[in-house]
Short mmCIF file of C-alpha atoms in Angstrom, two decimals:
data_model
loop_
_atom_site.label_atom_id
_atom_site.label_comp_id
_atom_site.label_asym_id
_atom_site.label_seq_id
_atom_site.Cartn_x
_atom_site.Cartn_y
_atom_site.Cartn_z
CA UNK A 1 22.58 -32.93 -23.41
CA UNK A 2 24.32 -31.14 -20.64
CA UNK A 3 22.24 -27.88 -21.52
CA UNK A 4 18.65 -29.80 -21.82
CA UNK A 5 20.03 -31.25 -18.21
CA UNK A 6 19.99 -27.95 -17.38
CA UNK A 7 17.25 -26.64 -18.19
CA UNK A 8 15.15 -29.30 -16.45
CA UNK A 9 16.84 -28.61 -12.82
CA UNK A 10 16.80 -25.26 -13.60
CA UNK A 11 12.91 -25.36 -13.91
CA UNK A 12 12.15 -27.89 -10.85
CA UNK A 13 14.29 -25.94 -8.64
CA UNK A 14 12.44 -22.70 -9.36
CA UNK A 15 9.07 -23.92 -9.99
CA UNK A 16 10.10 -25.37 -5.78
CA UNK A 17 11.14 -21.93 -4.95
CA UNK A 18 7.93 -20.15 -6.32
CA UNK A 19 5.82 -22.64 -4.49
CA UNK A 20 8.04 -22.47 -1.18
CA UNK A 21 6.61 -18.91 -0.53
CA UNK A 22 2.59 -19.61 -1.19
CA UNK A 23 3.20 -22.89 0.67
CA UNK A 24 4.66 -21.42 3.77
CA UNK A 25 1.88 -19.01 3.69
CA UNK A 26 -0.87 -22.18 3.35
CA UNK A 27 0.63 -24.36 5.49
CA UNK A 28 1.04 -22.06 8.21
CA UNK A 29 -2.36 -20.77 8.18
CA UNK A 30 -4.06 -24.34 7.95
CA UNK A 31 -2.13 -25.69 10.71
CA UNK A 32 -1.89 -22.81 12.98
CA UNK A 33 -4.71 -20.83 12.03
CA UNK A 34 -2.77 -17.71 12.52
CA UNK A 35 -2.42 -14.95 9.83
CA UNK A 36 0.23 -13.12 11.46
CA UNK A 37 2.52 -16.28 11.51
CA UNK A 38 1.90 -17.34 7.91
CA UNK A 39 2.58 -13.57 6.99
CA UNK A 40 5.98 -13.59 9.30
CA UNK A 41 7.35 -16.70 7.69
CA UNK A 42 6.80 -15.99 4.67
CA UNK A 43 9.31 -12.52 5.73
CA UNK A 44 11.35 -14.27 6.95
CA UNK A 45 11.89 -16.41 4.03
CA UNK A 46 12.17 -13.66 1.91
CA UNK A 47 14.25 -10.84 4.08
CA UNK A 48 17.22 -12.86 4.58
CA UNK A 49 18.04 -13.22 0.99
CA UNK A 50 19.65 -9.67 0.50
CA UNK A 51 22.66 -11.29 3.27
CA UNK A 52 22.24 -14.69 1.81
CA UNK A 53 23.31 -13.90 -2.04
CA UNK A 54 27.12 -11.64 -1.58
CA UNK A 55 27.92 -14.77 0.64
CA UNK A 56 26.70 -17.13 -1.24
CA UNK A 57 27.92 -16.05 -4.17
CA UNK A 58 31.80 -15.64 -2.96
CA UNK A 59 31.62 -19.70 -1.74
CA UNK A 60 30.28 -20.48 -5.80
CA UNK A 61 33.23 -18.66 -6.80
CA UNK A 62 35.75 -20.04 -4.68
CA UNK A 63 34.31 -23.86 -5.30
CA UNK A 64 35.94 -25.48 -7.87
CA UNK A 65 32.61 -27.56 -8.29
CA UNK A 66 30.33 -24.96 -7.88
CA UNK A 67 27.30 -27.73 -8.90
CA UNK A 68 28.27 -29.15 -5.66
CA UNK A 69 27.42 -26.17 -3.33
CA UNK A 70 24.53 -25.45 -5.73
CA UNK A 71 23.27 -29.49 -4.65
CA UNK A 72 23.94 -28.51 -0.85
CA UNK A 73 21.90 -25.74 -1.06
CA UNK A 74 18.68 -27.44 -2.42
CA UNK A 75 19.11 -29.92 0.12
CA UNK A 76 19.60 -27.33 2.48
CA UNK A 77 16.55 -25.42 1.51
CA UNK A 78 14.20 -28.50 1.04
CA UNK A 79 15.29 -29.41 4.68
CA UNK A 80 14.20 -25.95 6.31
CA UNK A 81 10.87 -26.04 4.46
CA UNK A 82 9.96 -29.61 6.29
CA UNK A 83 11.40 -28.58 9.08
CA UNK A 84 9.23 -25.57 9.62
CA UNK A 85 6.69 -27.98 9.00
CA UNK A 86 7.24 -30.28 11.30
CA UNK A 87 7.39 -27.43 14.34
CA UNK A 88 4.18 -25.60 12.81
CA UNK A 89 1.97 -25.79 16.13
CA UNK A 90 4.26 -27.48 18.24
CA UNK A 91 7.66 -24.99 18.10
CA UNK A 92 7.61 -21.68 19.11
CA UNK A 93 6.74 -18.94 17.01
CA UNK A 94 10.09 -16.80 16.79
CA UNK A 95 11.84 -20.67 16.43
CA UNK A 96 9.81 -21.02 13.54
CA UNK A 97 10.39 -17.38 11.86
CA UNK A 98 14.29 -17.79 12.70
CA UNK A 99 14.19 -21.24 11.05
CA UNK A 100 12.75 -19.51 7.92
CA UNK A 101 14.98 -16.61 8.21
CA UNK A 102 17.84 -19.44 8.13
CA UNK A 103 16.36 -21.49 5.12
CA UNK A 104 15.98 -18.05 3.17
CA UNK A 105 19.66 -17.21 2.98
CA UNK A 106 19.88 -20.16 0.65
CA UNK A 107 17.49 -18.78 -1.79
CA UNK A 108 19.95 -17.00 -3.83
CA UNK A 109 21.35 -20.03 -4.87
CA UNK A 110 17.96 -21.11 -6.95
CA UNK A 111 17.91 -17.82 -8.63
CA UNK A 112 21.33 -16.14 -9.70
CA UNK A 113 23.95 -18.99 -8.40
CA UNK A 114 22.12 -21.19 -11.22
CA UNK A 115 22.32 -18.65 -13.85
CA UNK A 116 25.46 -18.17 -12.95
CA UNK A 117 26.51 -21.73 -13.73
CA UNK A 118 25.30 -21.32 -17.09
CA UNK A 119 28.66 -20.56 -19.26
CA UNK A 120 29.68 -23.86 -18.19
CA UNK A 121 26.94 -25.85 -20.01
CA UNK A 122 27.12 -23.58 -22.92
CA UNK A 123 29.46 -22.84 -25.55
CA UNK A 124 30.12 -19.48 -25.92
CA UNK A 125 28.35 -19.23 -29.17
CA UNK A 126 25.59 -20.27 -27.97
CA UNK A 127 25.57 -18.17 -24.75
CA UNK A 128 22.44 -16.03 -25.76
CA UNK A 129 20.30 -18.52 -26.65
CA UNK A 130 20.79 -20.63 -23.71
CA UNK A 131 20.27 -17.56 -21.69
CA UNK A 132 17.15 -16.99 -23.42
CA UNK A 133 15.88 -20.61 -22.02
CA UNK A 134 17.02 -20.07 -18.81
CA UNK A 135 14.66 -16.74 -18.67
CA UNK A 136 12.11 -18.85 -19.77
CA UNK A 137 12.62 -21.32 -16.91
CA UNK A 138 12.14 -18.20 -14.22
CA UNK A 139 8.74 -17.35 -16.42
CA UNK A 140 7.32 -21.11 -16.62
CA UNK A 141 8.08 -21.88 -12.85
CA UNK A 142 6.45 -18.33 -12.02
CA UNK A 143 3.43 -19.75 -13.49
CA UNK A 144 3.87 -23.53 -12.52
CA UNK A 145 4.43 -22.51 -8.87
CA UNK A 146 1.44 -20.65 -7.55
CA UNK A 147 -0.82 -22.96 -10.00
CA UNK A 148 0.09 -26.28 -8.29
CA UNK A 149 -0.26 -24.33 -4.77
CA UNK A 150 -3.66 -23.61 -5.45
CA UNK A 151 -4.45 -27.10 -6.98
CA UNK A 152 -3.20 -28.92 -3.75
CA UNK A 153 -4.73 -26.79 -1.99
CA UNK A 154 -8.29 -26.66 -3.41
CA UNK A 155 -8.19 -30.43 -2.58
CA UNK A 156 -7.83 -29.96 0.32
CA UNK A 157 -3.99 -30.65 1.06
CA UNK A 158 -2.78 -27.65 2.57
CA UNK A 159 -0.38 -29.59 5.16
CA UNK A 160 0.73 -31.09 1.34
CA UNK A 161 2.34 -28.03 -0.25
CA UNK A 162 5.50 -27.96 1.39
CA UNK A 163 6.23 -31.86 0.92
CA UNK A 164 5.39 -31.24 -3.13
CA UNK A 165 8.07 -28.11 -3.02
CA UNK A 166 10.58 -30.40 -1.20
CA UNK A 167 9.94 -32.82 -4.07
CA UNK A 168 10.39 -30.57 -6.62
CA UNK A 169 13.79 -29.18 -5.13
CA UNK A 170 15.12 -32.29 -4.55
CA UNK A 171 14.38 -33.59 -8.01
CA UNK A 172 16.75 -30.72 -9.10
CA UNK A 173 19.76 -32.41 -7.22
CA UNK A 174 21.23 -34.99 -10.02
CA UNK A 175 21.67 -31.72 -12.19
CA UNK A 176 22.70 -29.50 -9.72
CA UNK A 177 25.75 -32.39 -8.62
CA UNK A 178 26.65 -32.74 -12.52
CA UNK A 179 27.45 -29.49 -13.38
CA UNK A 180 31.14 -29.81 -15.26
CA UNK A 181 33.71 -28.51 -13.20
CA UNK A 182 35.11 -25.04 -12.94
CA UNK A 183 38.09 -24.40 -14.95
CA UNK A 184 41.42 -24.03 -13.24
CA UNK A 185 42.17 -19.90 -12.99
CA UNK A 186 45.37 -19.97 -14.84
CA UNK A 187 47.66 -17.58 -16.78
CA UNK A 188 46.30 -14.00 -17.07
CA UNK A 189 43.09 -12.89 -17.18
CA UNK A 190 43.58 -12.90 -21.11
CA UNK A 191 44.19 -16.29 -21.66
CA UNK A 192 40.22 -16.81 -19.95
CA UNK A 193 37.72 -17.73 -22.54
CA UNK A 194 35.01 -14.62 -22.28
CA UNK A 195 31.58 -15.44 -23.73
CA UNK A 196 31.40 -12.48 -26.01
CA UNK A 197 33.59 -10.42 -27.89
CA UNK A 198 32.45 -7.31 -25.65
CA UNK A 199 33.58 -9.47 -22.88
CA UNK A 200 37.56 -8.06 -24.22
CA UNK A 201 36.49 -4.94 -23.26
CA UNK A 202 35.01 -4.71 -19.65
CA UNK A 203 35.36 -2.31 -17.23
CA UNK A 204 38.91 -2.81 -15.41
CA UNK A 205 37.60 -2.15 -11.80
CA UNK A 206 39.01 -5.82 -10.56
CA UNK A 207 41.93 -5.49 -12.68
CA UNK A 208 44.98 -8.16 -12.92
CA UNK A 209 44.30 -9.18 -8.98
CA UNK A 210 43.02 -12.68 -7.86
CA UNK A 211 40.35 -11.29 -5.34
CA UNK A 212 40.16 -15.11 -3.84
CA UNK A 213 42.59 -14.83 -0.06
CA UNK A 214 45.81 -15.87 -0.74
CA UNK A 215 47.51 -18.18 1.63
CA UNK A 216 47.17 -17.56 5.40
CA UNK A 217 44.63 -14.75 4.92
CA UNK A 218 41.96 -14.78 7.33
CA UNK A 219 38.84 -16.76 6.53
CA UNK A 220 36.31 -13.76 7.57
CA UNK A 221 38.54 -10.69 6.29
CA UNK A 222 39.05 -12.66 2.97
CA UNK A 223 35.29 -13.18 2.94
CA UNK A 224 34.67 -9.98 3.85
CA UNK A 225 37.16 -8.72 1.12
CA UNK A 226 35.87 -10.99 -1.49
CA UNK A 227 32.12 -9.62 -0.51
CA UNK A 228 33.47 -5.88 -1.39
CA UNK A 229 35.23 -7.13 -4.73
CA UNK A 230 31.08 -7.99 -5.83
CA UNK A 231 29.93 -4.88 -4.79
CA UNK A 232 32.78 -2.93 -6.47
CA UNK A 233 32.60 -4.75 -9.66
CA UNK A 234 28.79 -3.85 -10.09
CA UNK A 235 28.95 -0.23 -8.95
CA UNK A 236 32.09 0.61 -11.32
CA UNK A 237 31.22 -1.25 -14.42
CA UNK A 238 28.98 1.30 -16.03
CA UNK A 239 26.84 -1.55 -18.09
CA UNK A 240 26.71 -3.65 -15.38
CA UNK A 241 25.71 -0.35 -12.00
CA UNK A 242 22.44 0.46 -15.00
CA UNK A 243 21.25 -3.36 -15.58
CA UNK A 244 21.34 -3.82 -11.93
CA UNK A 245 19.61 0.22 -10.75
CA UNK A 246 17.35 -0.36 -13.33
CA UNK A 247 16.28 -4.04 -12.47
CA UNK A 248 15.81 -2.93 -8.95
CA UNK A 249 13.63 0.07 -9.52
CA UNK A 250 11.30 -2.21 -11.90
CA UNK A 251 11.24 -4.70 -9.77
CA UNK A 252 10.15 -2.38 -6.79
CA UNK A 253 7.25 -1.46 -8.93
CA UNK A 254 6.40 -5.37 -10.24
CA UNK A 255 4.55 -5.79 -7.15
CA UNK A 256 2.08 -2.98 -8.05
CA UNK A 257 0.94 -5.01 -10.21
CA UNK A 258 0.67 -8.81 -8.56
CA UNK A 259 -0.87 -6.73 -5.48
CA UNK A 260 -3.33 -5.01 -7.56
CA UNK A 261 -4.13 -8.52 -9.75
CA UNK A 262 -6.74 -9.65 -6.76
CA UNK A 263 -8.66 -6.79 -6.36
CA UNK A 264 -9.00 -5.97 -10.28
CA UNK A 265 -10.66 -9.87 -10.55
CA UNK A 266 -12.89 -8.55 -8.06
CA UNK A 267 -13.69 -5.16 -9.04
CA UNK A 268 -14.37 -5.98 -12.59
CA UNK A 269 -15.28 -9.88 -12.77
CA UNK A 270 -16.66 -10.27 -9.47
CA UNK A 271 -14.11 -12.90 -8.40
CA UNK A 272 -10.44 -12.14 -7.01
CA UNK A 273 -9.16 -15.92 -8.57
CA UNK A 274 -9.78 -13.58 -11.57
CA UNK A 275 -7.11 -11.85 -10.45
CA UNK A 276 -4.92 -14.95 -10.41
CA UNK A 277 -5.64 -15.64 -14.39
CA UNK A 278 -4.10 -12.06 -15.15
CA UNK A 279 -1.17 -12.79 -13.11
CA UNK A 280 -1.39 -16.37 -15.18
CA UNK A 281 -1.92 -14.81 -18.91
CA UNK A 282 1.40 -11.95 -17.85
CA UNK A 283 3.73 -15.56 -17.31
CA UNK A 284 2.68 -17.30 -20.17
CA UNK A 285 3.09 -14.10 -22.15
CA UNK A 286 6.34 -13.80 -20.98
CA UNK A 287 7.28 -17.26 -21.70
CA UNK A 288 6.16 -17.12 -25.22
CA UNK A 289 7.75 -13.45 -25.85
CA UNK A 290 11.40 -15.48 -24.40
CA UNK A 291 10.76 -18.29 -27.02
CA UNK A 292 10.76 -15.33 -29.65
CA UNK A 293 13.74 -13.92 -28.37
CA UNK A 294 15.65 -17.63 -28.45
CA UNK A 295 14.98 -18.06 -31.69
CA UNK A 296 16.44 -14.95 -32.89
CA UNK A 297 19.24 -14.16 -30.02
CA UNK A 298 21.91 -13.91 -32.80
CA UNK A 299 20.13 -11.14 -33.98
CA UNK A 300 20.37 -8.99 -31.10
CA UNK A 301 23.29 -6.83 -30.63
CA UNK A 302 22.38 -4.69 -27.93
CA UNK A 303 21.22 -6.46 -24.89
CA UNK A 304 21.00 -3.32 -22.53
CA UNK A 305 19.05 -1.83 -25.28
CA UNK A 306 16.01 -5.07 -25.08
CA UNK A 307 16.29 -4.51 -21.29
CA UNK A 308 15.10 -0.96 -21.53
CA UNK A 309 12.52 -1.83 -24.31
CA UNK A 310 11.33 -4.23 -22.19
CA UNK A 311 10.89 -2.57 -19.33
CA UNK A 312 9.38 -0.08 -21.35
CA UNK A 313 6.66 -2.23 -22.61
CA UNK A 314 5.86 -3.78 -18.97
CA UNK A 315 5.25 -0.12 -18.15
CA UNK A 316 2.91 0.65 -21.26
CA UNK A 317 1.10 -2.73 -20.01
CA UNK A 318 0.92 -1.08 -16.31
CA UNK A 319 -0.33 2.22 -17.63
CA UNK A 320 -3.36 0.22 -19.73
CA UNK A 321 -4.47 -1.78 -16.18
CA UNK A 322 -4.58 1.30 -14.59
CA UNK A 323 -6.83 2.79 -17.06
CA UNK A 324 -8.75 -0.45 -17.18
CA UNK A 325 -12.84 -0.08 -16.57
CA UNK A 326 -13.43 -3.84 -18.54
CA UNK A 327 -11.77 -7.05 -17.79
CA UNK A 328 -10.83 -7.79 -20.82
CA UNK A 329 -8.73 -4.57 -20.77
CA UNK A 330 -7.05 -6.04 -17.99
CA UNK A 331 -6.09 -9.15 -19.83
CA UNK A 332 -4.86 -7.16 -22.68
CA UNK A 333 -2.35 -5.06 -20.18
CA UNK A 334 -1.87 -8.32 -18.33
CA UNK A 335 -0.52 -9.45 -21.73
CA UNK A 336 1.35 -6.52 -22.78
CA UNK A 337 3.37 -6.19 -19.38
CA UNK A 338 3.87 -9.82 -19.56
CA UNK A 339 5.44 -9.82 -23.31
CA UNK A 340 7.66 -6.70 -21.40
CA UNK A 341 8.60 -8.15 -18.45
CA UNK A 342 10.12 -12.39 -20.17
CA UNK A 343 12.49 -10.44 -22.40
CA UNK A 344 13.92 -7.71 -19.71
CA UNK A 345 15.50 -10.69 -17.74
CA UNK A 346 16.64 -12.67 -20.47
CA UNK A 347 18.77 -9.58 -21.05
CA UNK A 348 19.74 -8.60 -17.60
CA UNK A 349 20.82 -12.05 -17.41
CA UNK A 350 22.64 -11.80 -21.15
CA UNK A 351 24.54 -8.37 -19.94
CA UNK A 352 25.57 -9.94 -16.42
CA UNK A 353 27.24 -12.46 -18.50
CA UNK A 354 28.94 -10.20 -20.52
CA UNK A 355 30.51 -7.48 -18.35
CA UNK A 356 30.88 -10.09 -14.53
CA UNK A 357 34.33 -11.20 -14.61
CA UNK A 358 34.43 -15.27 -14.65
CA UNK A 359 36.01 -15.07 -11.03
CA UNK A 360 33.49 -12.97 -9.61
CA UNK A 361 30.43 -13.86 -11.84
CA UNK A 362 28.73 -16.00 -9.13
CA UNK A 363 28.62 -12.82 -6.75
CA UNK A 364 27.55 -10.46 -9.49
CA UNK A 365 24.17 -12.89 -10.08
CA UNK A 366 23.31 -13.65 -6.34
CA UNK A 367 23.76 -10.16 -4.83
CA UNK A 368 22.19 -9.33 -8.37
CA UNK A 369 19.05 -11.30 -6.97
CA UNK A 370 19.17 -10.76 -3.33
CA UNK A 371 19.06 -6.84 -4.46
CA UNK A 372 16.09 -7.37 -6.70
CA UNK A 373 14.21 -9.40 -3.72
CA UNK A 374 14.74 -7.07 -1.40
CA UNK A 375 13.19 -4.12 -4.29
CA UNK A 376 10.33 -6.43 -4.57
CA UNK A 377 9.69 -6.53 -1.11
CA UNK A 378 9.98 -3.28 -0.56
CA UNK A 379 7.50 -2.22 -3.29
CA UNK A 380 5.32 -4.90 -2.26
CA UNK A 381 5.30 -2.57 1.36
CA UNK A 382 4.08 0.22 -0.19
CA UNK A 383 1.89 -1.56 -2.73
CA UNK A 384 -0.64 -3.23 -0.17
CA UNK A 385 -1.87 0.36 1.01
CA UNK A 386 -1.62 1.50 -2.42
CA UNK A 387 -3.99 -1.52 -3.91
CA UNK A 388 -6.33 -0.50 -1.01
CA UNK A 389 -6.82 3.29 -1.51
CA UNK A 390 -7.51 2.22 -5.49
CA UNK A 391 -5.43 -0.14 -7.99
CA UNK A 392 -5.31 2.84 -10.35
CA UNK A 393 -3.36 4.75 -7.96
CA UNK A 394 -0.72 1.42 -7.41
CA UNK A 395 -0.60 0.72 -10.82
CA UNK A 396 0.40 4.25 -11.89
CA UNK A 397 2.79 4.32 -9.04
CA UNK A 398 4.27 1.26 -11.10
CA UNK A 399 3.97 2.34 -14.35
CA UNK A 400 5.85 5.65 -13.16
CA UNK A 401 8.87 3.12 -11.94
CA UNK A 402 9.22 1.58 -15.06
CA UNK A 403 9.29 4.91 -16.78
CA UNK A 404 12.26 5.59 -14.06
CA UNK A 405 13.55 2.75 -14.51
CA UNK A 406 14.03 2.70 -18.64
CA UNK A 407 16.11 6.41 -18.08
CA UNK A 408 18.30 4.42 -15.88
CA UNK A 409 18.89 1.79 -18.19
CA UNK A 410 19.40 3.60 -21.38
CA UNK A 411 23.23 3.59 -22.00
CA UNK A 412 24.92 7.04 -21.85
CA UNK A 413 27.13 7.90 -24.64
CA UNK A 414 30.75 7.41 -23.58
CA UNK A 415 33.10 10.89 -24.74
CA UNK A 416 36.59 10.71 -26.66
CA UNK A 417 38.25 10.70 -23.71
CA UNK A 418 36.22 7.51 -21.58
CA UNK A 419 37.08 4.18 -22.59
CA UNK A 420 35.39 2.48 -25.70
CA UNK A 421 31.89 1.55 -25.51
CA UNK A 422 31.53 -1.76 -24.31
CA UNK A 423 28.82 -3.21 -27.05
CA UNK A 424 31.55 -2.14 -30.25
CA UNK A 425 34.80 -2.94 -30.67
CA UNK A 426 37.51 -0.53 -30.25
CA UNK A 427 38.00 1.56 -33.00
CA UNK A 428 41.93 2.49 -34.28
CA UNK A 429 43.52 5.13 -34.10
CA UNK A 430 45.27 6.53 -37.36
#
């Protein structure tokens, strides 16, 4: 019950958060008629997200009710999205793009603070599965989002978007506020309950310490401290530095493809909302490769291993679009990097679980996410100019990060000497 609970704020929160972009850039061109604007906002919204998540994710691990903050935040972000839309044509322009700016830092809180949340609903048995479902909540709000965008606005409510993705954030709330409460952090790190049996054997970078401030530490330096102890964790646990390299180099190349979606609708079907459907047929794709992979998550036994096979596979589907000269081609690749791309985050999300220690898990999934936002965004950069020249050339470019990206993820074998390997337990010694 608490799971299916879940699930469903899990999926109205996102679904909000893939409209909030699209809507911004709709609303602010309809009211304003101003391009530049509507492209600035939607920056703005987007930039401010690689501060947003280490911060935000040291307050989720400090709360005791970390639902609470998570509530606060989708109030917070709902709020910024009217408010920008109240002051569209009446505030000043750099107002508006600092408001943005200010709503963004909260995004991190929709994407990894949720997933974060997640060992709390499930039992540790169950931790993959669930997982599984909450990938599948990413894929069906990627392809609810946009979709009810263009619906409103087709009839002709463009000043209507951001209203609906208020809605659909705030709907999120009664889940958000019910989340069970954080266990007290008592006794030694032992006595914690870890979610897998690999979880025994993590990297010791935090060690025996309590990174929260103790008593009469500064606020800012124990913030700033705490921020570090994120960082450090990721960049010293050896499973966790490759899930999040290689999730940022494939995401840096994801935008190849969404760029390149518009102008291959045109080019071979005469119609950019063509473009749109390929973008469509890679989510549900996705979703229906993550229902696969929940019904058979007990099978799997090495989750690093699915995230380079899926990345793997969204490359292959890359590689056919930019070989594409027939649009059903495209829809094939569209496919194929789809069925790649739903089963890559399940796992990044199943290894995050595994290796993030439970006191610094919330920071280890939002600067996970503000890192991959800010990859996006800079592929998406060097994508537009890319898509221009010719979407073979950007989709190559794309297909050659995933290609990058599956070396960096596939583990390295550990020598006698290095610790055991984190996905098999520790063998004796005679």
């Amino acid at each position: 019950m608490v799971l299916r609970r879940y699930i469903a704020g899990a999926v109205a929160a996102r679904t909000g958060d893939e409209m909030s972009g699209p809507a911004l850039l709709v609303a602010g061109l309809a009211v304003t008629g101003s391009p530049v604007l509507a492209s600035w906002l939607l920056s703005g919204l987007t930039v401010s997200a690689a501060v947003g998540g280490p911060l935000l994710g040291v307050l989720i691990d400090r709360a005791r009710r970390p639902g609470r903050l998570l509530a606060y935040c989708l109030a917070g972000y709902a709020a910024g999205l009217l408010l920008v839309l109240a002051g569209l044509g009446r505030a000043p322009d750099a107002a508006l793009i600092a408001l943005a700016v200010a709503t963004g830092l909260l995004g991190p809180a929709l994407t990894g603070g949720w997933t974060a949340q997640l060992p709390l609903v499930a039992r540790p048995e169950r931790l993959g599965r669930a997982t599984a479902l909450d990938s599948m909540s990413y894929n069906a709000a990627g392809l609810a989002g946009p979709a009810l965008v263009g619906v409103v606005a087709a009839a002709g409510g463009n000043a209507a978007v951001l209203p609906m993705c208020a809605v659909l954030l705030l709907s999120a709330l009664p889940a958000a506020w019910t989340l069970p409460i954080r266990p007290a952090q008592e006794g030694p790190p032992a006595a914690e309950h870890p979610q897998t049996p690999e979880a025994a054997h993590r990297d010791p970078v935090v060690g025996d310490r309590d990174p929260r401030p103790r008593a009469g530490t500064a606020p800012v330096r124990g913030l700033v401290r705490e921020v570090r102890e994120g960082f450090t964790v990721i960049v010293g646990n050896g499973a966790l530095r490759r899930a999040t390299v290689g999730s940022m180099v494939s995401c840096a190349g994801l935008p190849m493809l969404v760029v390149s979606a518009p102008v291959m609708g045109v080019r071979l079907a005469g119609e950019s909302g063509y473009g749109t459907l390929l973008l469509a047929v890679a989510a549900v794709c996705g979703l229906a490769a993550n229902g696969v992979l929940a019904a058979h998550e007990h099978r799997v036994r090495r989750w690093d291993l699915v995230q380079a096979g899926g990345t793997a596979v969204l490359g292959v589907g890359m590689a056919v679009a930019a070989l594409a000269d027939a649009f059903w081609i495209a829809v094939v690749a569209a496919a194929v990097a789809g069925a790649g791309e739903g089963p890559q985050l399940t796992a990044l999300f199943a290894v995050r679980h595994r290796e993030a220690p439970d006191r610094l898990r919330g920071q280890v999934f939002t600067t996970g996410a503000s890192l991959k936002i800010t990859s996006f965004a800079l592929g998406s950069a060097l994508a537009g100019p890319l898509a221009a020249y010719a979407t073979g050339a950007a989709l190559a470019v794309g297909a050659a990060l995933q290609a990058a990206a599956v070396v960096t993820l596939l583990p390295r074998r550990t020598s006698p000497t290095t610790r055991p390997n984190v996905h098999e337990p520790p063998r004796r010694r005679p």
